[in-house]
PDB file of C-alpha atoms in Angstrom:
ATOM      1  CA  MET A   1      -8.541 -12.085 -12.519  1.00 43.00           C
ATOM      2  CA  SER A   2      -4.700 -12.832 -14.615  1.00 45.00           C
ATOM      3  CA  ALA A   3      -2.347 -10.942 -14.910  1.00 48.00           C
ATOM      4  CA  ALA A   4      -3.029 -10.799 -18.828  1.00 44.00           C
ATOM      5  CA  ALA A   5      -6.718  -9.619 -18.326  1.00 48.00           C
ATOM      6  CA  ALA A   6      -6.599  -5.719 -17.602  1.00 46.00           C
ATOM      7  CA  ALA A   7      -9.210  -3.101 -17.753  1.00 47.00           C
ATOM      8  CA  PRO A   8      -9.500  -1.571 -21.426  1.00 54.00           C
ATOM      9  CA  SER A   9      -6.400   0.768 -22.137  1.00 71.00           C
ATOM     10  CA  VAL A  10      -5.400   3.723 -21.378  1.00 88.00           C
ATOM     11  CA  PRO A  11      -2.752   6.143 -21.807  1.00 92.00           C
ATOM     12  CA  THR A  12       0.067   4.751 -19.635  1.00 95.00           C
ATOM     13  CA  PRO A  13       2.980   7.433 -18.168  1.00 97.00           C
ATOM     14  CA  SER A  14       7.020   7.098 -17.842  1.00 98.00           C
ATOM     15  CA  ILE A  15       8.304   7.169 -14.987  1.00 98.00           C
ATOM     16  CA  ALA A  16       9.837  11.062 -15.293  1.00 98.00           C
ATOM     17  CA  GLU A  17       6.022  12.149 -16.189  1.00 98.00           C
ATOM     18  CA  LEU A  18       4.796  10.186 -12.691  1.00 98.00           C
ATOM     19  CA  ALA A  19       7.682  12.125 -10.604  1.00 98.00           C
ATOM     20  CA  ASP A  20       6.867  15.044 -12.581  1.00 98.00           C
ATOM     21  CA  GLY A  21       3.209  15.135 -10.935  1.00 98.00           C
ATOM     22  CA  LEU A  22       4.089  13.772  -7.665  1.00 98.00           C
ATOM     23  CA  LYS A  23       6.547  17.126  -7.649  1.00 98.00           C
ATOM     24  CA  ARG A  24       3.762  19.014  -8.881  1.00 97.00           C
ATOM     25  CA  ALA A  25       0.696  17.140  -6.280  1.00 97.00           C
ATOM     26  CA  GLY A  26       1.909  15.678  -3.971  1.00 98.00           C
ATOM     27  CA  HIS A  27       0.090  12.861  -5.047  1.00 98.00           C
ATOM     28  CA  VAL A  28      -0.907  10.899  -8.234  1.00 98.00           C
ATOM     29  CA  PHE A  29      -3.328   8.539  -9.078  1.00 98.00           C
ATOM     30  CA  LEU A  30      -3.320   5.917 -11.703  1.00 98.00           C
ATOM     31  CA  GLN A  31      -4.903   3.399 -12.954  1.00 97.00           C
ATOM     32  CA  GLY A  32      -4.967  -0.481 -13.212  1.00 98.00           C
ATOM     33  CA  ALA A  33      -4.766   0.063 -17.103  1.00 97.00           C
ATOM     34  CA  ALA A  34      -2.029   2.171 -16.526  1.00 97.00           C
ATOM     35  CA  MET A  35      -0.460   0.597 -13.412  1.00 98.00           C
ATOM     36  CA  GLN A  36       0.147  -3.059 -14.702  1.00 98.00           C
ATOM     37  CA  PRO A  37       2.197  -2.086 -17.641  1.00 97.00           C
ATOM     38  CA  LEU A  38       4.410  -0.181 -15.640  1.00 98.00           C
ATOM     39  CA  LEU A  39       4.940  -2.652 -13.183  1.00 98.00           C
ATOM     40  CA  GLN A  40       5.503  -5.359 -16.587  1.00 98.00           C
ATOM     41  CA  ALA A  41       8.455  -2.956 -17.647  1.00 97.00           C
ATOM     42  CA  GLU A  42      10.124  -4.419 -14.988  1.00 98.00           C
ATOM     43  CA  ARG A  43       9.490  -7.767 -15.061  1.00 97.00           C
ATOM     44  CA  ALA A  44       6.762 -10.138 -15.989  1.00 97.00           C
ATOM     45  CA  LEU A  45       3.644 -10.686 -13.469  1.00 98.00           C
ATOM     46  CA  ASP A  46       3.793 -14.535 -13.856  1.00 97.00           C
ATOM     47  CA  ASP A  47       2.714 -15.326 -10.604  1.00 98.00           C
ATOM     48  CA  TRP A  48      -0.329 -12.917 -10.232  1.00 98.00           C
ATOM     49  CA  PRO A  49      -2.508 -15.831  -9.498  1.00 98.00           C
ATOM     50  CA  ALA A  50      -0.935 -16.423  -6.105  1.00 98.00           C
ATOM     51  CA  PHE A  51       0.129 -12.974  -5.634  1.00 98.00           C
ATOM     52  CA  VAL A  52      -3.600 -12.471  -5.204  1.00 98.00           C
ATOM     53  CA  ALA A  53      -4.757 -15.244  -3.427  1.00 98.00           C
ATOM     54  CA  ALA A  54      -1.758 -15.074  -1.074  1.00 98.00           C
ATOM     55  CA  TRP A  55      -4.427 -12.280   0.875  1.00 98.00           C
ATOM     56  CA  ASP A  56      -6.058 -15.102   1.614  1.00 98.00           C
ATOM     57  CA  GLY A  57      -6.066 -17.136   4.989  1.00 97.00           C
ATOM     58  CA  MET A  58      -3.908 -13.978   6.803  1.00 98.00           C
ATOM     59  CA  PRO A  59      -3.905 -13.311  10.230  1.00 98.00           C
ATOM     60  CA  LEU A  60      -5.403 -11.049  12.193  1.00 98.00           C
ATOM     61  CA  ASP A  61      -3.954  -7.979  13.041  1.00 97.00           C
ATOM     62  CA  THR A  62      -4.057  -8.451  17.254  1.00 95.00           C
ATOM     63  CA  TYR A  63      -2.789  -4.302  17.812  1.00 95.00           C
ATOM     64  CA  MET A  64      -5.440  -2.646  16.734  1.00 94.00           C
ATOM     65  CA  ALA A  65      -6.566  -0.142  20.238  1.00 92.00           C
ATOM     66  CA  ASP A  66      -9.677   0.296  18.795  1.00 93.00           C
ATOM     67  CA  GLY A  67     -10.854  -3.362  19.249  1.00 91.00           C
ATOM     68  CA  GLY A  68     -11.585  -4.102  15.702  1.00 92.00           C
ATOM     69  CA  ARG A  69     -11.522  -7.633  14.054  1.00 94.00           C
ATOM     70  CA  TYR A  70     -11.389  -6.066  10.615  1.00 97.00           C
ATOM     71  CA  ARG A  71      -7.974  -6.060   9.622  1.00 98.00           C
ATOM     72  CA  ARG A  72      -4.768  -8.544   8.735  1.00 98.00           C
ATOM     73  CA  ARG A  73      -2.534  -7.951   7.831  1.00 98.00           C
ATOM     74  CA  LEU A  74       1.308  -9.059   7.153  1.00 98.00           C
ATOM     75  CA  TYR A  75       5.027  -6.902   7.201  1.00 98.00           C
ATOM     76  CA  ALA A  76       8.314  -7.757   5.665  1.00 98.00           C
ATOM     77  CA  VAL A  77      11.434  -4.927   5.441  1.00 98.00           C
ATOM     78  CA  TYR A  78      13.574  -4.850   2.546  1.00 98.00           C
ATOM     79  CA  GLN A  79      16.216  -2.607   1.369  1.00 98.00           C
ATOM     80  CA  ALA A  80      17.200  -0.856  -1.748  1.00 98.00           C
ATOM     81  CA  ASP A  81      20.515   0.390  -3.343  1.00 98.00           C
ATOM     82  CA  ALA A  82      21.874   0.848  -6.004  1.00 96.00           C
ATOM     83  CA  GLY A  83      23.295  -2.926  -6.530  1.00 97.00           C
ATOM     84  CA  GLY A  84      19.332  -4.027  -6.205  1.00 97.00           C
ATOM     85  CA  ILE A  85      16.916  -4.941  -3.855  1.00 98.00           C
ATOM     86  CA  GLU A  86      17.347  -7.345  -0.666  1.00 98.00           C
ATOM     87  CA  ARG A  87      14.635  -8.700   1.926  1.00 98.00           C
ATOM     88  CA  ALA A  88      15.941  -7.496   5.486  1.00 98.00           C
ATOM     89  CA  ALA A  89      15.873  -9.826   8.810  1.00 98.00           C
ATOM     90  CA  HIS A  90      12.157  -9.817   9.857  1.00 98.00           C
ATOM     91  CA  GLN A  91      11.573  -6.739  12.358  1.00 98.00           C
ATOM     92  CA  PRO A  92       8.426  -5.012  14.051  1.00 97.00           C
ATOM     93  CA  HIS A  93       6.563  -2.099  12.533  1.00 96.00           C
ATOM     94  CA  PHE A  94       7.081   0.814  14.701  1.00 96.00           C
ATOM     95  CA  GLN A  95       5.576   4.729  14.267  1.00 93.00           C
ATOM     96  CA  GLY A  96       5.145   6.877  16.655  1.00 93.00           C
ATOM     97  CA  LEU A  97       2.615   8.968  17.977  1.00 91.00           C
ATOM     98  CA  GLU A  98       2.519  11.857  15.966  1.00 91.00           C
ATOM     99  CA  TYR A  99       2.434   9.319  13.142  1.00 89.00           C
ATOM    100  CA  ASN A 100      -1.044   6.976  14.495  1.00 88.00           C
ATOM    101  CA  PRO A 101      -2.356   8.324  17.422  1.00 89.00           C
ATOM    102  CA  LEU A 102      -4.993   4.853  17.169  1.00 88.00           C
ATOM    103  CA  ASN A 103      -1.605   2.126  17.345  1.00 92.00           C
ATOM    104  CA  GLY A 104       1.661   4.140  17.543  1.00 85.00           C
ATOM    105  CA  ASN A 105       4.105   4.073  20.325  1.00 85.00           C
ATOM    106  CA  VAL A 106       3.921   0.344  19.917  1.00 91.00           C
ATOM    107  CA  ALA A 107       6.645  -2.510  18.183  1.00 94.00           C
ATOM    108  CA  ARG A 108       4.585  -4.000  16.289  1.00 95.00           C
ATOM    109  CA  TRP A 109       5.807  -7.674  15.645  1.00 97.00           C
ATOM    110  CA  PHE A 110       3.504  -8.505  12.778  1.00 98.00           C
ATOM    111  CA  GLU A 111       3.588 -12.085  10.460  1.00 98.00           C
ATOM    112  CA  PRO A 112       6.561 -11.838   7.503  1.00 98.00           C
ATOM    113  CA  ILE A 113       4.544 -12.247   4.450  1.00 98.00           C
ATOM    114  CA  ALA A 114       5.613 -15.575   2.914  1.00 98.00           C
ATOM    115  CA  ASP A 115       8.999 -16.294   1.716  1.00 98.00           C
ATOM    116  CA  ALA A 116       7.370 -17.051  -2.279  1.00 98.00           C
ATOM    117  CA  VAL A 117       5.505 -14.027  -2.459  1.00 98.00           C
ATOM    118  CA  GLY A 118       8.470 -11.804  -0.921  1.00 98.00           C
ATOM    119  CA  SER A 119      10.561 -13.007  -3.263  1.00 98.00           C
ATOM    120  CA  GLY A 120       7.863 -13.540  -6.010  1.00 98.00           C
ATOM    121  CA  ALA A 121       8.074 -12.178  -9.770  1.00 98.00           C
ATOM    122  CA  THR A 122       5.184  -9.541  -8.950  1.00 98.00           C
ATOM    123  CA  MET A 123       6.803  -8.758  -5.079  1.00 98.00           C
ATOM    124  CA  HIS A 124      10.109  -7.322  -7.335  1.00 98.00           C
ATOM    125  CA  ALA A 125       8.549  -5.961 -10.079  1.00 98.00           C
ATOM    126  CA  VAL A 126       6.374  -3.570  -7.759  1.00 98.00           C
ATOM    127  CA  LEU A 127       9.046  -2.613  -5.889  1.00 98.00           C
ATOM    128  CA  GLY A 128      10.969  -2.018  -8.732  1.00 98.00           C
ATOM    129  CA  PHE A 129       9.762   0.242 -10.296  1.00 98.00           C
ATOM    130  CA  CYS A 130       8.170   1.994  -6.536  1.00 98.00           C
ATOM    131  CA  HIS A 131      12.782   2.511  -6.828  1.00 98.00           C
ATOM    132  CA  ARG A 132      13.283   3.209 -10.221  1.00 98.00           C
ATOM    133  CA  LEU A 133       9.919   6.403  -9.479  1.00 98.00           C
ATOM    134  CA  PHE A 134      11.406   7.788  -5.974  1.00 98.00           C
ATOM    135  CA  GLY A 135      15.074   7.266  -6.671  1.00 98.00           C
ATOM    136  CA  SER A 136      14.558   9.693  -9.621  1.00 98.00           C
ATOM    137  CA  LEU A 137      13.427  12.077  -7.293  1.00 98.00           C
ATOM    138  CA  ALA A 138      16.055  11.558  -4.175  1.00 98.00           C
ATOM    139  CA  PRO A 139      18.790  11.108  -6.557  1.00 97.00           C
ATOM    140  CA  ALA A 140      20.879  11.232  -3.532  1.00 98.00           C
ATOM    141  CA  VAL A 141      19.444   8.981  -1.799  1.00 98.00           C
ATOM    142  CA  ASN A 142      21.821   5.773  -1.584  1.00 98.00           C
ATOM    143  CA  ARG A 143      20.308   3.104   0.439  1.00 98.00           C
ATOM    144  CA  TRP A 144      16.264   3.221   0.963  1.00 98.00           C
ATOM    145  CA  HIS A 145      14.533   0.822   4.116  1.00 98.00           C
ATOM    146  CA  VAL A 146      11.583  -0.325   2.764  1.00 98.00           C
ATOM    147  CA  GLU A 147       8.103  -1.542   4.644  1.00 98.00           C
ATOM    148  CA  VAL A 148       5.594  -3.804   2.930  1.00 98.00           C
ATOM    149  CA  HIS A 149       2.210  -4.721   4.104  1.00 98.00           C
ATOM    150  CA  GLN A 150      -0.438  -6.702   2.902  1.00 98.00           C
ATOM    151  CA  PHE A 151      -3.582  -5.763   4.130  1.00 98.00           C
ATOM    152  CA  ARG A 152      -6.922  -6.941   4.037  1.00 98.00           C
ATOM    153  CA  ILE A 153      -9.677  -4.987   5.700  1.00 98.00           C
ATOM    154  CA  GLU A 154     -13.067  -7.228   6.334  1.00 98.00           C
ATOM    155  CA  ALA A 155     -16.837  -5.653   6.685  1.00 98.00           C
ATOM    156  CA  ALA A 156     -19.601  -7.031   7.835  1.00 95.00           C
ATOM    157  CA  ALA A 157     -23.063  -6.299   8.950  1.00 92.00           C
ATOM    158  CA  GLY A 158     -23.138  -3.811  11.582  1.00 90.00           C
ATOM    159  CA  GLU A 159     -18.836  -3.957  11.534  1.00 91.00           C
ATOM    160  CA  ALA A 160     -18.156  -0.849   8.935  1.00 95.00           C
ATOM    161  CA  GLY A 161     -14.101  -2.220   8.529  1.00 97.00           C
ATOM    162  CA  LYS A 162     -11.707   1.184   8.263  1.00 97.00           C
ATOM    163  CA  PRO A 163      -9.075   0.943   6.052  1.00 97.00           C
ATOM    164  CA  THR A 164      -7.299   3.977   8.197  1.00 95.00           C
ATOM    165  CA  PRO A 165      -8.416   2.986  11.719  1.00 94.00           C
ATOM    166  CA  GLU A 166      -6.075   6.118  12.384  1.00 93.00           C
ATOM    167  CA  GLY A 167      -7.764   9.187  10.962  1.00 93.00           C
ATOM    168  CA  VAL A 168      -6.381  11.104   7.686  1.00 96.00           C
ATOM    169  CA  HIS A 169      -2.296  10.224   8.766  1.00 96.00           C
ATOM    170  CA  ARG A 170       1.332  10.584   7.394  1.00 96.00           C
ATOM    171  CA  ASP A 171       3.304   7.476   7.524  1.00 96.00           C
ATOM    172  CA  GLY A 172       6.165   9.075   8.660  1.00 96.00           C
ATOM    173  CA  VAL A 173       7.888   7.873   5.593  1.00 98.00           C
ATOM    174  CA  ASP A 174       9.301   9.810   2.350  1.00 98.00           C
ATOM    175  CA  TYR A 175       7.423   7.858  -0.462  1.00 98.00           C
ATOM    176  CA  VAL A 176       3.781   5.674  -0.394  1.00 98.00           C
ATOM    177  CA  LEU A 177       2.564   3.361  -2.818  1.00 98.00           C
ATOM    178  CA  VAL A 178      -0.915   1.731  -2.219  1.00 98.00           C
ATOM    179  CA  LEU A 179      -1.718  -0.907  -5.026  1.00 98.00           C
ATOM    180  CA  LEU A 180      -5.072  -2.500  -4.902  1.00 98.00           C
ATOM    181  CA  VAL A 181      -4.985  -5.760  -5.453  1.00 98.00           C
ATOM    182  CA  ARG A 182      -8.082  -7.231  -5.347  1.00 98.00           C
ATOM    183  CA  ARG A 183     -12.028  -6.091  -3.354  1.00 98.00           C
ATOM    184  CA  HIS A 184     -14.786  -7.840  -2.809  1.00 98.00           C
ATOM    185  CA  ASN A 185     -18.682  -7.208  -2.138  1.00 98.00           C
ATOM    186  CA  ILE A 186     -17.900  -3.713  -0.080  1.00 98.00           C
ATOM    187  CA  ALA A 187     -18.341   0.089  -1.106  1.00 97.00           C
ATOM    188  CA  SER A 188     -17.133   3.013  -0.336  1.00 97.00           C
ATOM    189  CA  GLY A 189     -12.640   2.699   0.491  1.00 98.00           C
ATOM    190  CA  THR A 190     -12.832   6.255  -0.778  1.00 98.00           C
ATOM    191  CA  THR A 191      -8.899   7.610  -1.252  1.00 98.00           C
ATOM    192  CA  THR A 192      -9.214  11.115   0.504  1.00 98.00           C
ATOM    193  CA  ILE A 193      -5.429  13.723  -0.435  1.00 98.00           C
ATOM    194  CA  HIS A 194      -5.632  16.318   1.627  1.00 98.00           C
ATOM    195  CA  THR A 195      -2.638  19.605   2.939  1.00 97.00           C
ATOM    196  CA  PRO A 196      -0.999  19.374   6.053  1.00 94.00           C
ATOM    197  CA  ALA A 197      -3.883  22.102   7.185  1.00 95.00           C
ATOM    198  CA  GLY A 198      -6.272  19.929   6.799  1.00 94.00           C
ATOM    199  CA  ASP A 199      -7.386  21.307   2.844  1.00 96.00           C
ATOM    200  CA  ASP A 200      -8.970  19.116   0.966  1.00 96.00           C
ATOM    201  CA  LEU A 201      -6.678  18.136  -2.417  1.00 96.00           C
ATOM    202  CA  GLY A 202      -8.616  16.074  -3.862  1.00 95.00           C
ATOM    203  CA  SER A 203     -10.330  11.833  -3.308  1.00 97.00           C
ATOM    204  CA  PHE A 204     -11.037   9.110  -5.816  1.00 97.00           C
ATOM    205  CA  THR A 205     -11.872   5.634  -4.993  1.00 98.00           C
ATOM    206  CA  LEU A 206      -9.690   2.246  -5.959  1.00 98.00           C
ATOM    207  CA  THR A 207     -11.884  -0.228  -8.150  1.00 98.00           C
ATOM    208  CA  GLN A 208      -9.897  -1.988 -10.023  1.00 98.00           C
ATOM    209  CA  PRO A 209      -6.871  -4.779  -9.845  1.00 98.00           C
ATOM    210  CA  PHE A 210      -3.935  -2.518 -10.101  1.00 98.00           C
ATOM    211  CA  ASP A 211      -5.221   1.043  -8.856  1.00 98.00           C
ATOM    212  CA  ALA A 212      -2.835   2.582  -7.137  1.00 98.00           C
ATOM    213  CA  THR A 213      -2.010   5.565  -5.305  1.00 98.00           C
ATOM    214  CA  LEU A 214       1.419   7.386  -5.030  1.00 98.00           C
ATOM    215  CA  VAL A 215       1.847   9.570  -2.001  1.00 98.00           C
ATOM    216  CA  ASP A 216       4.603  12.357  -1.351  1.00 98.00           C
ATOM    217  CA  ASP A 217       4.803  11.529   2.577  1.00 98.00           C
ATOM    218  CA  HIS A 218       6.271  15.338   3.157  1.00 97.00           C
ATOM    219  CA  ARG A 219       3.621  17.285   1.758  1.00 97.00           C
ATOM    220  CA  VAL A 220      -0.218  15.887   1.697  1.00 98.00           C
ATOM    221  CA  TYR A 221      -2.085  13.511   4.250  1.00 97.00           C
ATOM    222  CA  HIS A 222      -4.318  10.564   2.605  1.00 98.00           C
ATOM    223  CA  GLY A 223      -6.434   8.642   4.208  1.00 97.00           C
ATOM    224  CA  VAL A 224      -9.250   6.327   3.006  1.00 98.00           C
ATOM    225  CA  THR A 225     -13.548   5.831   3.956  1.00 98.00           C
ATOM    226  CA  PRO A 226     -14.535   2.867   5.784  1.00 98.00           C
ATOM    227  CA  VAL A 227     -15.807   0.304   3.287  1.00 98.00           C
ATOM    228  CA  GLU A 228     -18.902  -1.498   4.308  1.00 97.00           C
ATOM    229  CA  PRO A 229     -20.650  -5.114   3.166  1.00 98.00           C
ATOM    230  CA  ILE A 230     -23.271  -4.291  -0.432  1.00 98.00           C
ATOM    231  CA  ASP A 231     -24.374  -7.980   0.305  1.00 97.00           C
ATOM    232  CA  PRO A 232     -23.835  -8.702   4.392  1.00 96.00           C
ATOM    233  CA  GLN A 233     -24.578 -12.685   4.524  1.00 96.00           C
ATOM    234  CA  GLN A 234     -20.915 -12.565   2.231  1.00 97.00           C
ATOM    235  CA  PRO A 235     -17.853 -11.967   3.044  1.00 97.00           C
ATOM    236  CA  ALA A 236     -16.717  -8.363   2.135  1.00 98.00           C
ATOM    237  CA  PHE A 237     -13.141  -7.248   2.102  1.00 98.00           C
ATOM    238  CA  ARG A 238     -10.371  -4.943  -0.053  1.00 98.00           C
ATOM    239  CA  ASP A 239      -6.896  -6.055  -0.284  1.00 98.00           C
ATOM    240  CA  VAL A 240      -4.092  -4.169  -0.949  1.00 98.00           C
ATOM    241  CA  LEU A 241      -0.331  -3.636  -0.801  1.00 98.00           C
ATOM    242  CA  VAL A 242       1.119  -0.520   0.444  1.00 98.00           C
ATOM    243  CA  VAL A 243       4.844  -0.368   0.761  1.00 98.00           C
ATOM    244  CA  THR A 244       7.280   2.949   1.964  1.00 98.00           C
ATOM    245  CA  PHE A 245      10.559   3.941   1.263  1.00 98.00           C
ATOM    246  CA  ARG A 246      12.286   6.333   3.475  1.00 98.00           C
ATOM    247  CA  ALA A 247      16.040   7.255   2.809  1.00 98.00           C
ATOM    248  CA  ALA A 248      18.075   5.132   5.814  1.00 95.00           C
TER     249      ALA A 248
END
């Protein structure tokens, strides 16, 4: 799918409306037909086909404590402030066990997101959108530590792929964006939202390119159900971009 071939038109909320939604509920689900114009307002998505193709051939995540070989991953870090958004030196991803009981307390060195992707129009449209939205929610923050993850979750006959193998969780940041890039030949992958006490706040499934979830990580927990192949003889995968913002 090209950036120009969006889903049928739906109302596109303003940044202020999205901020109000996050303040009220702690999470917002955006259909791709609403999300795409928000990104295009930041920058033309001229490199979208190359952006999508960047999920092909990614290396396996070798840090999976459950022994799973269903996740592929690339990673980058940025800094965002009033002067703009710049990529930072490559560094490990670290989460404490309180946020990731499966793979926490390990400095995980993932291969870097390719320079052409990390500096491209689509990536900077996504980062610019997040900076405007999350910055409006926390105007006192002068500088953000931004982490970006390319994830491919693969499913095969007899082995479901787990988008959130650590279970329902927080990420240990301030705000999160999950953007669907592509899904192929999979069933399920339903996002669930919960209160810190475990109460169910709702669920939805990212099915179309640009479908997105926005999360206030202090207020809600989130998880995604395992994905399974529809046709077990064919490749089956779910590609997402995850962006987290934390006050630096």
